Amino acid sequence: MSIHFNEQKKIFKLDSKGVSYVFKIYQEGFLAHLYFGAYIPDDNLPDFERRPVYASFSPQPASVEPYTFSPDTCPMEIGCNGGADLRIASIQIRNADGNAVTDMRYVSHKICSGKPALPGLPALYANTPDECETLEITMRDQVTGAECVLLYTVFERHPAITRSVIIRNASNKPMLIERAMSFCMDTNGCDYELISLYGRHMQERDFERRPLAHGTQGIGSRRGSSGHAQNPFIALISKGGNEDSGEAYGFNLVYSCNFKAEIEVDYNNTARVIMGINYDDFGWNLAPGEEFYTPEAVLVYSAEGLGGMSRAFHRLYNENLVRGEWKHKKRPLLVNNWEGTGMEFDDDKLYAIAAWAKETGIEMFVMDDGWFGRRDDDTSSLGDWKVNERKLKGGVGALVKRVKALGLKFGIWYEPEMISPDSDLYRAHPDWAIHVPNRECSVGRQQLVIDMTRKDVRDYLFDIMSEVLANNDIDYLKWDFNRNISEAGSALLPAERQKEFYHRYILGTYELMDRITKAYPHLLVEGCSGGGGRFDPGILYFSPQIWCSDNTDALSRVDIQFGTSLCYPASAQGAHVSASPRASYETKRNVALWGSFGYELDPAKISEEARNEIKAQIADYHKYYDLIHYGDLYRIICPWDDPYNCAWMFVDEDKTQALAIYLIKFKKERRGLFLRLKGLDPAKYYRWEETGEVFSGALLMNAGISLFRMPNEDGYSKTFFFTMV
Ligand code: GLA
């Protein structure tokens, strides 16, 4: 890992583990991109004479030698709006004269060890100052006095680079930021395919792949949330690349609100990638002396296809994103009552689930929605975070004590960012709901969103949540978010600041998450949004696991987990066995093991046989925990390649243990009779636990395990566990 500046050539060379990123200070202080890819030891890269330095109709600054250079044809580190670079811009600042021409040129730089925090924003962090190095480049628009500081961090142990931008008003006039993308990167060529994760409620993060085309393409969210529809993740893979081969570039935004990722392939066949806050309906007023921080983007490179890229993200997030006590502590095996009881429960019913859980070997009971206000269905009470004594006699405390007396941990559900029109809170403070003047508010799930831009709202939420959290021995909090935002506006923001609303909203949410997690550091927080509607690195920074989807049918959930795994580690995805009928308990377990495992049911509503089966599953959860949470994931047969079968496996860091899972979603004549494993040491030997047979790693990976005698049935699944001999 290093950041090196070649004074003579004016070249910056940034090296993370196995990766180099190179750019230079070019003519007139423009920052030109040279390379991002596998590690190269030297910076002697072909310069711009090998590139189209100029093209007809591409403007050039008057100061440069005619026909020698245009920012429009040069790969750039920042895309400035309105000047001679006519491709999609990454930065656009409207100045006091009313135009939005933005022209950033190099001024200075500094290199420091470690990684600075981004105020108010979640971001990756350095565990020790020597595992990261950061480059800060200051650029300035000489006409307006706007400045951009480009931040680049490299990592000792990961093939990743993080990027973000600080925009500063170093003038004496106000400015309006209209576009503040977290990075701009121009690839050398456009022979890539774009991968993104699309979806909806109950079907999050489906894999989609398309060739890059000339023009602009991309994904984004305008939902006030990262959302179910698109994840803030894209990858570019070289044409023909797959799980194991090809160059894969992954881009992930550490942000939980409106985002955009765009790629423009220009007439020089360069693909410009930009990603950041969605600039639709965004604006940020910057007074003289003020600064604005963009969210951070994570860039990962792998020469080993999508599999290599995913494993790099997983290790990086487990080590440098997830924080707090639960980062490495074993997460408790839980049962949640939601799918079992809905909101129809009382303390005795919940206690009965907890008692069964204890007897079964489960470690934590989680009480979901319906414990507060007058909440018997979704028509009321969000915001009234006071216990419903009719349901829980003696309050939350009495139930916590009973459950704790069993020797279980206790978890609770909140949806802090919401307010029901039918709530005491709304009747007292109608202004606290997000709204715009003279317009009806659209409802979603019969609820409104509370205005998290307001400090009084956040203080109320902190205090009322603390009444429960501070006075009871609570171990876990599920933080839900069950609708998207419409009619976005805040009663407290002046008209010219309403465009700041969405970003202020998420900053407010992050602030409350920060306060809660700091005040109650023992809490394990699980993020949630109607399942996985806010499954992003921003939330992961505050909650080490996120409920992956409300879809707990193992045969479709497995697709969601495959998609999620493109970028997020197994430890991040909450995955539960429910009573959903389509698959056996064995298959449900095999799918849910790929995550932060738990159960989601009412034992009184399932058969005795099922209860016995669950009891027998618990030992395996413990046995495979470390391997799954911290091992390397290899996708063997992916749902996007084969709609009928899928297979995946985990290998520990030393390659001494491996667990493979094969699942038949829908029966069809088998196309292959062997499951070829991945990630083992070819020169070592492994014992198959089931039969005691010993095979070389080379055999298991090249010839594979025979599937010949396995049943070919819908929903059949099987695990294969190997240990090195
Ligand atoms: C969301 C969550 C569920 C459950 C319900 C409660 O849909 O994803 O797990 O908590 O809310 O209303």
XYZ file of C-alpha atoms and ligand atoms in Angstrom:
737
model
C 0.000 0.000 0.000
C 1.347 3.413 -0.812
C 0.590 6.771 -2.323
C 3.441 8.196 -4.309
C 3.804 11.504 -6.130
C 6.334 11.633 -8.945
C 7.382 15.240 -8.718
C 9.048 15.296 -12.099
C 6.255 13.692 -14.086
C 3.516 15.093 -11.845
C 2.046 11.600 -11.515
C 0.141 10.259 -8.514
C 0.334 6.514 -8.077
C -1.979 4.976 -5.529
C -1.509 1.323 -4.623
C -3.883 -0.724 -2.535
C -3.416 -4.464 -2.146
C -2.999 -5.794 -5.692
C -4.415 -2.643 -7.272
C -2.980 0.515 -8.797
C -4.720 3.779 -9.552
C -2.743 6.386 -11.465
C -3.388 9.958 -12.598
C -1.416 13.059 -13.344
C -1.519 16.804 -13.193
C -1.866 17.568 -16.861
C -1.887 20.752 -18.887
C -3.207 23.840 -17.141
C -3.790 21.952 -13.901
C -6.404 19.527 -15.193
C -6.260 16.167 -13.438
C -6.050 13.411 -16.050
C -6.781 9.782 -15.266
C -4.240 7.229 -16.495
C -5.008 3.824 -15.039
C -7.092 1.767 -12.614
C -6.524 -1.981 -12.514
C -4.208 -4.758 -11.396
C -1.083 -3.626 -9.534
C 1.727 -2.244 -11.693
C 5.082 -1.458 -10.112
C 5.987 1.572 -12.225
C 4.233 4.737 -13.323
C 5.722 4.828 -16.798
C 2.315 4.760 -18.414
C 1.706 5.713 -22.003
C 0.892 9.380 -21.981
C -1.708 11.204 -23.934
C 0.060 11.117 -27.254
C -1.377 7.614 -27.556
C -4.890 8.862 -26.988
C -7.168 11.040 -29.008
C -5.884 14.333 -27.674
C -8.355 16.300 -29.639
C -11.525 15.694 -31.623
C -13.523 18.034 -33.793
C -16.248 19.765 -31.816
C -14.512 19.116 -28.500
C -13.717 22.561 -27.095
C -10.298 23.365 -25.735
C -9.206 26.017 -23.254
C -7.918 29.067 -25.140
C -4.674 28.894 -23.181
C -3.478 25.572 -24.610
C -1.647 24.960 -27.869
C -4.332 24.569 -30.574
C -5.382 20.991 -31.289
C -3.242 19.478 -28.542
C -5.708 18.939 -25.755
C -9.357 19.033 -24.891
C -10.783 18.171 -21.469
C -13.624 16.610 -23.456
C -11.420 13.859 -24.876
C -9.137 13.318 -21.920
C -9.929 10.827 -19.138
C -10.465 13.018 -16.076
C -10.533 12.714 -12.292
C -13.335 15.237 -11.965
C -16.064 16.083 -14.457
C -16.729 19.820 -14.334
C -19.949 21.245 -15.677
C -20.285 23.906 -18.309
C -16.681 24.244 -19.483
C -14.817 22.417 -22.206
C -15.621 18.904 -20.922
C -19.059 18.225 -22.369
C -19.595 14.764 -20.891
C -21.760 14.095 -17.828
C -20.507 16.253 -15.013
C -19.670 15.115 -11.517
C -19.564 18.633 -10.068
C -21.850 21.540 -10.857
C -21.880 24.729 -8.809
C -24.125 27.680 -9.665
C -22.305 30.873 -8.816
C -23.526 34.315 -7.779
C -23.570 35.437 -11.439
C -26.233 32.848 -12.137
C -24.251 30.511 -14.393
C -23.111 27.010 -13.485
C -19.758 26.894 -15.235
C -17.401 25.083 -12.891
C -13.734 24.733 -13.660
C -11.513 22.988 -11.122
C -7.720 23.045 -11.485
C -5.035 21.522 -9.291
C -3.707 23.728 -6.504
C -1.967 21.490 -3.965
C -2.039 18.100 -2.345
C -1.127 16.304 0.836
C -0.670 12.683 1.751
C -1.375 11.457 5.265
C -1.561 8.136 7.036
C -4.933 6.773 8.121
C -8.325 7.842 6.881
C -10.181 10.997 7.965
C -13.827 10.664 9.042
C -16.509 12.421 6.997
C -18.497 14.632 9.392
C -22.070 13.431 9.781
C -21.665 10.645 7.233
C -21.010 6.944 7.543
C -17.762 5.905 5.876
C -15.134 3.210 5.935
C -12.555 3.660 8.669
C -8.975 2.635 9.422
C -8.564 0.280 12.384
C -4.968 1.473 12.769
C -3.413 4.496 11.040
C -0.904 2.320 9.198
C -3.460 0.218 7.320
C -4.647 3.139 5.180
C -3.187 6.175 3.509
C -5.112 9.166 2.211
C -4.426 11.646 -0.555
C -6.174 15.005 -0.475
C -5.995 17.078 -3.630
C -7.199 20.640 -3.492
C -8.572 22.074 -6.725
C -9.847 25.568 -7.270
C -12.054 27.452 -9.664
C -10.086 30.667 -10.054
C -13.099 32.624 -11.284
C -15.636 31.771 -8.603
C -13.432 30.792 -5.676
C -15.146 27.407 -5.315
C -12.820 24.631 -4.212
C -12.984 20.867 -4.344
C -10.882 18.593 -2.202
C -10.688 15.137 -3.767
C -10.135 12.439 -1.142
C -8.595 9.064 -2.060
C -7.839 6.356 0.506
C -5.837 3.187 -0.199
C -5.865 0.014 1.901
C -3.075 -2.301 2.996
C -5.247 -5.412 3.007
C -7.893 -4.756 0.369
C -7.976 -4.178 -3.392
C -10.096 -1.096 -2.845
C -9.942 2.671 -3.037
C -12.453 5.005 -1.449
C -13.275 8.384 -2.874
C -15.238 11.420 -1.815
C -15.177 15.166 -2.329
C -15.313 18.194 -0.069
C -16.735 21.274 -1.772
C -15.736 24.558 -0.193
C -16.871 28.098 -0.785
C -13.621 30.049 -0.579
C -15.205 33.192 -1.986
C -17.196 35.984 -0.396
C -20.394 35.251 -2.339
C -23.016 32.553 -1.884
C -23.043 29.504 -4.173
C -25.491 26.732 -4.916
C -24.160 23.207 -5.358
C -26.350 21.540 -7.965
C -24.365 18.371 -8.423
C -21.903 16.810 -5.996
C -21.039 13.314 -7.142
C -18.620 11.384 -4.975
C -16.250 10.543 -7.786
C -15.681 10.590 -11.505
C -13.668 7.920 -13.235
C -13.021 7.534 -16.929
C -12.123 4.034 -18.042
C -9.722 3.379 -20.881
C -12.230 1.817 -23.237
C -15.841 0.761 -23.150
C -15.806 -3.006 -23.671
C -17.587 -3.633 -20.423
C -20.928 -4.886 -19.292
C -22.871 -3.117 -16.589
C -24.218 -5.111 -13.667
C -26.761 -3.711 -11.257
C -29.140 -5.037 -8.622
C -32.787 -4.166 -9.251
C -35.881 -5.318 -7.421
C -39.007 -4.529 -5.459
C -40.477 -5.386 -2.067
C -40.072 -9.166 -1.538
C -37.685 -9.482 -4.473
C -34.710 -7.310 -3.730
C -31.344 -7.205 -5.487
C -31.989 -9.218 -8.604
C -29.012 -9.436 -10.925
C -29.148 -7.557 -14.210
C -26.416 -7.415 -16.839
C -26.284 -5.347 -20.007
C -23.610 -4.249 -22.425
C -22.523 -0.644 -22.217
C -23.878 1.397 -25.078
C -22.860 4.786 -26.364
C -24.653 7.529 -24.497
C -25.688 7.685 -20.880
C -27.058 4.793 -18.861
C -27.418 4.147 -15.196
C -29.504 3.576 -12.133
C -30.715 5.633 -9.205
C -33.273 6.272 -6.537
C -35.630 9.192 -5.901
C -37.387 7.468 -3.017
C -35.834 9.199 -0.033
C -34.079 5.921 0.572
C -31.613 3.753 -1.306
C -34.723 1.678 -1.934
C -35.880 -1.739 -3.088
C -35.829 -0.782 -6.756
C -32.068 -0.312 -7.214
C -29.181 -0.885 -4.871
C -26.464 1.801 -4.777
C -24.098 -0.675 -6.367
C -22.888 -1.202 -9.908
C -20.152 -3.288 -11.437
C -18.426 -3.120 -14.776
C -17.113 -6.429 -16.023
C -15.011 -6.970 -19.113
C -17.011 -8.534 -21.942
C -17.319 -12.288 -21.492
C -16.160 -12.073 -17.877
C -17.915 -14.274 -15.341
C -17.718 -15.438 -11.730
C -14.097 -16.483 -11.942
C -12.492 -14.585 -14.768
C -12.475 -11.182 -16.322
C -11.818 -7.758 -14.907
C -14.505 -6.592 -12.528
C -14.840 -3.105 -11.112
C -17.340 -2.714 -8.280
C -18.701 0.667 -7.177
C -20.770 1.029 -4.018
C -22.024 4.229 -2.419
C -22.004 4.555 1.371
C -25.350 6.316 1.392
C -28.958 5.508 2.236
C -30.914 8.175 0.367
C -31.459 9.342 -3.228
C -28.472 8.268 -5.287
C -27.439 8.057 -8.889
C -24.852 5.967 -10.718
C -24.316 6.892 -14.340
C -22.021 5.807 -17.099
C -21.543 7.755 -20.265
C -19.755 6.173 -23.177
C -18.488 9.050 -25.280
C -17.331 9.341 -28.860
C -13.800 8.390 -27.889
C -15.086 5.128 -26.404
C -14.226 6.152 -22.891
C -16.767 5.172 -20.263
C -17.177 7.845 -17.610
C -18.531 6.515 -14.312
C -20.018 8.906 -11.776
C -21.869 8.032 -8.583
C -23.206 10.039 -5.698
C -26.205 11.917 -4.358
C -28.965 12.005 -6.972
C -28.810 15.454 -8.508
C -32.501 15.421 -9.464
C -34.261 17.793 -7.090
C -31.033 18.395 -5.168
C -29.372 21.693 -4.320
C -27.188 22.824 -1.461
C -26.605 26.457 -0.543
C -23.029 27.124 0.396
C -22.334 30.392 2.158
C -18.819 31.891 2.126
C -16.504 29.736 4.217
C -18.839 26.723 4.315
C -17.985 23.173 3.271
C -20.065 20.306 1.936
C -19.023 16.662 2.229
C -20.237 14.146 -0.329
C -20.890 10.573 0.759
C -18.099 8.133 0.137
C -17.856 5.725 -2.781
C -16.013 2.424 -2.562
C -14.192 1.240 -5.687
C -13.038 -2.370 -5.810
C -11.051 -4.048 -8.552
C -10.647 -7.755 -9.229
C -8.944 -9.644 -12.035
C -10.812 -12.749 -10.854
C -14.241 -11.830 -12.103
C -17.295 -11.142 -10.018
C -16.372 -13.733 -7.410
C -13.082 -11.995 -6.652
C -14.814 -8.630 -6.542
C -17.463 -9.867 -4.089
C -14.944 -11.471 -1.766
C -12.981 -8.223 -1.703
C -16.108 -6.261 -0.718
C -16.984 -8.836 1.952
C -13.603 -8.702 3.669
C -13.428 -4.933 3.393
C -16.869 -4.428 4.928
C -16.317 -6.961 7.709
C -13.072 -5.226 8.659
C -13.471 -1.548 7.783
C -17.186 -0.717 7.685
C -19.039 -2.694 10.335
C -18.313 -1.285 13.794
C -18.957 -1.691 17.447
C -19.161 -4.547 19.848
C -20.942 -6.815 17.431
C -18.366 -6.491 14.693
C -16.596 -9.677 15.740
C -18.834 -10.885 18.559
C -20.963 -13.877 17.718
C -24.461 -12.707 16.901
C -27.168 -14.419 18.947
C -29.392 -16.957 17.260
C -32.821 -15.343 17.424
C -36.518 -15.965 17.040
C -38.723 -13.089 15.895
C -42.496 -13.236 16.346
C -43.518 -11.179 13.270
C -44.408 -13.892 10.803
C -45.791 -16.044 13.615
C -48.176 -13.625 15.292
C -48.237 -10.334 13.391
C -49.543 -7.722 15.816
C -51.942 -10.131 17.512
C -50.147 -10.958 20.681
C -49.983 -10.358 24.390
C -47.207 -10.963 26.883
C -48.183 -14.578 27.527
C -48.174 -15.429 23.846
C -44.748 -13.872 23.411
C -43.469 -15.554 26.535
C -44.603 -18.929 25.202
C -42.497 -18.359 22.068
C -39.540 -17.366 24.219
C -39.933 -20.421 26.443
C -39.961 -22.683 23.398
C -36.938 -20.828 22.047
C -34.991 -21.453 25.222
C -35.823 -25.135 25.205
C -34.802 -25.350 21.547
C -31.389 -23.724 21.993
C -32.264 -20.307 20.536
C -30.482 -17.419 22.244
C -32.620 -14.306 21.778
C -36.289 -13.402 21.539
C -37.253 -10.407 19.386
C -40.592 -8.654 19.879
C -41.628 -7.110 16.558
C -44.226 -4.489 15.584
C -47.368 -3.977 17.671
C -46.176 -3.468 21.268
C -46.858 0.298 21.579
C -49.672 2.877 21.442
C -52.946 1.336 20.297
C -51.243 -0.601 17.534
C -53.275 -3.654 16.508
C -52.876 -3.077 12.789
C -51.005 -0.652 10.560
C -53.559 2.177 10.850
C -52.167 3.806 13.970
C -49.650 4.696 16.665
C -46.282 5.101 14.931
C -44.592 7.836 16.941
C -46.370 6.911 20.191
C -43.503 4.782 21.442
C -45.143 4.001 24.807
C -46.066 0.472 25.685
C -49.574 -0.852 25.126
C -50.348 -2.109 28.627
C -53.367 -4.020 27.400
C -50.996 -6.265 25.473
C -47.967 -6.173 27.742
C -49.174 -6.112 31.332
C -46.627 -4.367 33.522
C -44.961 -2.800 30.512
C -41.998 -3.775 28.390
C -39.924 -4.197 31.537
C -42.076 -7.012 32.895
C -41.763 -9.015 29.681
C -38.030 -8.333 29.425
C -37.589 -9.654 32.957
C -39.583 -12.811 32.255
C -37.655 -13.513 29.059
C -34.330 -12.759 30.717
C -35.214 -15.110 33.574
C -35.274 -17.861 30.945
C -31.684 -16.988 30.088
C -32.484 -15.405 26.705
C -31.500 -12.068 25.266
C -34.271 -9.618 24.377
C -34.824 -7.599 21.207
C -37.379 -4.935 20.269
C -38.777 -3.354 17.067
C -38.940 0.371 16.303
C -39.767 2.379 13.238
C -38.433 5.749 14.464
C -38.693 7.658 11.174
C -42.464 7.232 10.837
C -45.598 8.860 12.197
C -49.163 7.595 11.865
C -51.839 10.205 11.078
C -53.773 8.425 13.815
C -51.323 8.998 16.637
C -51.148 11.288 19.643
C -47.858 12.545 18.282
C -49.373 13.631 14.968
C -52.339 15.267 16.694
C -49.895 17.247 18.832
C -47.390 18.023 16.070
C -48.857 17.787 12.561
C -45.864 19.849 11.385
C -43.534 17.026 12.305
C -44.682 14.985 9.339
C -42.876 15.563 6.068
C -45.150 17.729 3.941
C -45.278 20.709 1.615
C -47.705 23.629 2.090
C -51.244 23.332 0.725
C -50.821 19.813 -0.592
C -52.255 16.602 0.686
C -49.695 14.092 1.909
C -49.709 10.747 0.159
C -49.695 7.870 2.617
C -47.774 4.630 2.338
C -48.759 1.665 4.487
C -51.188 4.204 6.012
C -48.316 6.199 7.489
C -46.353 9.412 7.022
C -42.640 9.981 7.378
C -41.429 12.092 10.267
C -39.210 15.083 9.523
C -35.749 13.904 10.485
C -34.205 17.205 9.380
C -35.582 18.713 12.622
C -33.571 18.627 15.801
C -36.706 18.786 17.984
C -37.994 15.647 16.268
C -34.710 13.819 16.747
C -34.543 14.850 20.392
C -38.097 13.623 20.949
C -37.241 10.284 19.339
C -34.046 9.864 21.310
C -35.804 10.624 24.576
C -38.833 8.443 24.010
C -36.753 5.525 22.778
C -34.456 5.983 25.762
C -37.372 5.567 28.150
C -37.432 1.936 27.033
C -33.795 1.364 26.112
C -32.235 2.974 29.185
C -34.548 1.369 31.703
C -34.593 -2.200 30.441
C -31.940 -4.742 29.690
C -32.436 -4.763 25.937
C -29.875 -6.405 23.668
C -31.150 -5.836 20.155
C -33.076 -3.226 18.198
C -34.694 -3.723 14.794
C -34.777 -0.305 13.066
C -37.448 -0.407 10.379
C -38.454 2.028 7.611
C -41.642 0.989 5.864
C -42.412 3.501 3.170
C -40.680 5.873 0.774
C -40.879 9.648 0.850
C -43.259 11.774 -1.206
C -44.227 15.478 -1.057
C -40.759 16.049 0.362
C -40.466 19.205 2.382
C -39.786 20.482 5.853
C -41.805 23.122 7.713
C -38.597 24.567 9.136
C -36.539 24.998 5.985
C -36.841 28.292 4.091
C -37.971 28.088 0.457
C -34.459 28.308 -0.971
C -33.331 25.387 1.171
C -36.124 22.935 0.314
C -33.820 21.334 -2.262
C -31.550 20.358 0.610
C -34.359 18.343 2.150
C -33.494 14.762 1.168
C -29.859 15.013 2.116
C -30.727 16.762 5.381
C -33.253 13.997 6.026
C -30.663 11.249 5.849
C -28.109 13.292 7.801
C -30.758 13.583 10.514
C -31.401 9.852 10.436
C -27.693 9.114 10.632
C -27.392 11.507 13.556
C -30.113 9.705 15.495
C -28.593 6.318 14.647
C -25.271 7.617 15.879
C -26.763 8.898 19.128
C -28.600 5.678 19.831
C -25.639 3.434 19.043
C -23.295 5.596 21.130
C -25.689 5.821 24.083
C -26.388 2.071 23.987
C -23.181 0.513 22.678
C -24.229 -2.997 23.718
C -27.236 -2.960 21.417
C -27.095 -5.121 18.331
C -28.986 -3.054 15.747
C -30.560 -4.746 12.729
C -31.482 -2.415 9.880
C -34.693 -3.076 7.981
C -36.957 -1.448 5.439
C -39.882 -3.651 4.482
C -37.185 -6.308 4.292
C -34.182 -5.092 2.341
C -35.347 -1.712 1.055
C -32.440 0.140 2.628
C -29.718 -2.450 2.310
C -26.675 -0.262 1.809
C -23.268 0.426 3.362
C -24.586 3.573 5.088
C -26.990 1.498 7.176
C -24.401 -1.235 7.619
C -22.114 1.276 9.305
C -24.698 1.669 12.082
C -26.170 -1.814 12.125
C -23.937 -4.816 11.469
C -26.838 -6.755 9.993
C -29.822 -5.815 7.845
C -33.005 -7.823 7.342
C -32.507 -9.035 3.804
C -36.104 -9.364 2.624
C -39.649 -9.913 3.831
C -39.673 -12.870 1.468
C -38.791 -15.889 3.599
C -39.755 -18.521 1.059
C -36.376 -20.261 0.768
C -36.739 -21.037 -2.939
C -37.073 -17.406 -3.921
C -35.114 -15.958 -0.988
C -32.030 -17.747 -2.232
C -32.015 -15.575 -5.380
C -32.159 -12.460 -3.194
C -29.207 -13.695 -1.183
C -27.226 -14.419 -4.330
C -27.809 -10.870 -5.569
C -27.046 -9.362 -2.164
C -23.777 -11.282 -2.034
C -22.428 -9.401 -5.053
C -21.385 -6.715 -2.650
C -22.446 -7.480 0.949
C -21.001 -10.125 3.281
C -23.009 -13.008 4.740
C -22.647 -11.452 8.198
C -24.671 -8.461 6.947
C -27.804 -10.267 5.841
C -30.463 -11.220 8.361
C -31.817 -14.595 7.196
C -34.558 -16.524 8.970
C -36.290 -19.858 8.739
C -40.041 -19.260 8.657
C -43.112 -21.448 8.412
C -43.441 -20.682 4.675
C -44.647 -23.875 3.097
C -42.744 -24.393 -0.160
C -39.550 -25.954 1.190
C -38.538 -28.467 3.835
C -37.079 -27.232 7.118
C -33.754 -28.628 5.998
C -33.752 -26.516 2.845
C -35.001 -23.464 4.719
C -32.129 -23.907 7.141
C -29.571 -24.408 4.372
C -30.650 -21.138 2.768
C -30.910 -19.148 6.026
C -27.480 -20.306 7.190
C -26.128 -17.921 4.541
C -26.561 -14.952 6.836
C -27.244 -13.801 10.362
C -29.403 -16.781 11.122
C -32.657 -16.969 13.024
C -36.241 -18.165 13.117
C -39.402 -16.230 12.377
C -42.449 -18.212 13.439
C -44.890 -19.173 16.167
C -43.964 -22.658 17.390
C -47.594 -23.238 18.358
C -48.529 -23.100 14.667
C -46.047 -25.652 13.347
C -45.986 -29.423 13.747
C -44.127 -31.273 16.452
C -41.990 -32.828 13.770
C -40.992 -29.363 12.557
C -40.177 -28.291 16.102
C -37.970 -31.343 16.554
C -36.251 -30.657 13.284
C -35.522 -27.099 14.337
C -34.015 -28.349 17.577
C -31.686 -30.583 15.631
C -30.564 -27.702 13.397
C -29.114 -25.541 16.135
C -25.809 -27.409 16.456
C -25.034 -26.849 12.791
C -25.628 -23.139 13.154
C -22.837 -23.018 15.747
C -20.617 -25.370 13.800
C -20.619 -23.302 10.622
C -20.921 -19.822 12.131
C -17.333 -18.605 11.674
C -16.919 -20.278 8.318
C -20.003 -18.532 6.945
C -19.605 -15.165 8.639
C -15.904 -14.697 8.030
C -15.005 -17.203 5.328
C -14.789 -16.568 1.591
C -17.903 -17.012 -0.479
C -17.752 -18.784 -3.834
C -20.844 -18.755 -6.009
C -20.798 -22.038 -7.926
C -24.088 -22.060 -9.850
C -25.838 -18.708 -9.890
C -29.565 -18.120 -10.424
C -28.774 -15.662 -13.206
C -27.053 -18.478 -15.111
C -29.358 -21.358 -14.202
C -32.980 -20.853 -13.102
C -33.317 -24.436 -11.826
C -30.308 -25.237 -9.652
C -27.984 -23.161 -7.579
C -24.949 -23.813 -5.443
C -22.627 -21.801 -3.277
C -19.888 -22.462 -0.785
C -17.770 -20.987 1.972
C -14.062 -21.612 2.500
C -12.183 -20.381 5.545
C -9.145 -18.146 5.178
C -6.643 -20.989 5.615
C -8.589 -23.220 3.245
C -8.907 -25.897 5.914
C -12.719 -26.079 5.960
C -15.331 -25.795 3.273
C -19.105 -25.968 3.254
C -20.913 -26.289 -0.062
C -24.680 -26.102 -0.504
C -26.506 -27.388 -3.549
C -30.184 -26.567 -4.059
C -32.682 -27.656 -6.693
C -35.232 -24.878 -6.953
C -37.248 -26.509 -9.692
C -36.714 -29.999 -10.919
C -35.430 -30.380 -14.431
C -33.275 -32.926 -16.112
C -29.816 -32.323 -14.723
C -27.431 -30.731 -17.144
C -24.336 -31.603 -15.149
C -23.748 -34.497 -12.811
C -20.826 -33.031 -10.948
C -20.574 -30.088 -8.629
C -17.156 -28.562 -9.064
C -16.008 -26.815 -5.918
C -13.942 -23.652 -5.775
C -11.430 -21.932 -3.538
C -9.755 -25.066 -2.083
C -6.029 -25.723 -2.002
C -5.469 -27.999 -5.025
C -2.406 -29.609 -3.428
C -4.106 -30.505 -0.151
C -6.493 -33.331 0.728
C -9.948 -32.956 2.219
C -12.176 -35.383 4.099
C -15.856 -35.384 3.200
C -17.592 -35.495 6.571
C -20.564 -37.513 5.338
C -18.651 -40.534 4.019
C -15.158 -40.135 5.451
C -13.754 -40.278 1.900
C -10.657 -38.216 1.181
C -10.179 -36.248 -2.042
C -7.587 -33.825 -3.246
C -8.568 -30.195 -3.533
C -7.617 -30.500 -7.194
C -10.063 -33.362 -7.692
C -12.905 -31.593 -5.907
C -12.395 -28.453 -7.977
C -11.737 -30.050 -11.361
C -13.714 -33.287 -11.353
C -16.198 -32.317 -8.653
C -18.595 -34.194 -6.387
C -21.027 -36.530 -8.063
C -24.666 -35.510 -7.829
C -25.719 -38.700 -9.547
C -27.384 -40.421 -6.612
C -29.015 -37.335 -5.236
C -32.793 -37.002 -5.455
C -33.905 -34.697 -8.219
C -36.863 -32.960 -6.554
C -38.190 -29.432 -6.310
C -36.752 -27.804 -3.210
C -34.231 -30.536 -2.452
C -30.980 -29.270 -0.988
C -27.849 -30.784 0.426
C -24.791 -29.595 2.320
C -21.280 -30.964 1.795
C -18.726 -30.318 4.524
C -15.008 -30.878 4.019
C -12.055 -30.546 6.338
C -8.434 -30.616 5.335
C -6.602 -33.773 6.439
C -41.507 -4.682 7.888
C -40.397 -5.651 8.253
C -40.974 -6.889 8.875
C -41.795 -6.519 10.085
C -42.874 -5.514 9.689
C -43.594 -5.005 10.914
O -42.239 -5.140 6.826
O -39.620 -5.979 7.143
O -39.958 -7.798 9.219
O -40.945 -5.982 11.070
O -42.323 -4.412 9.007
O -44.553 -4.082 10.587
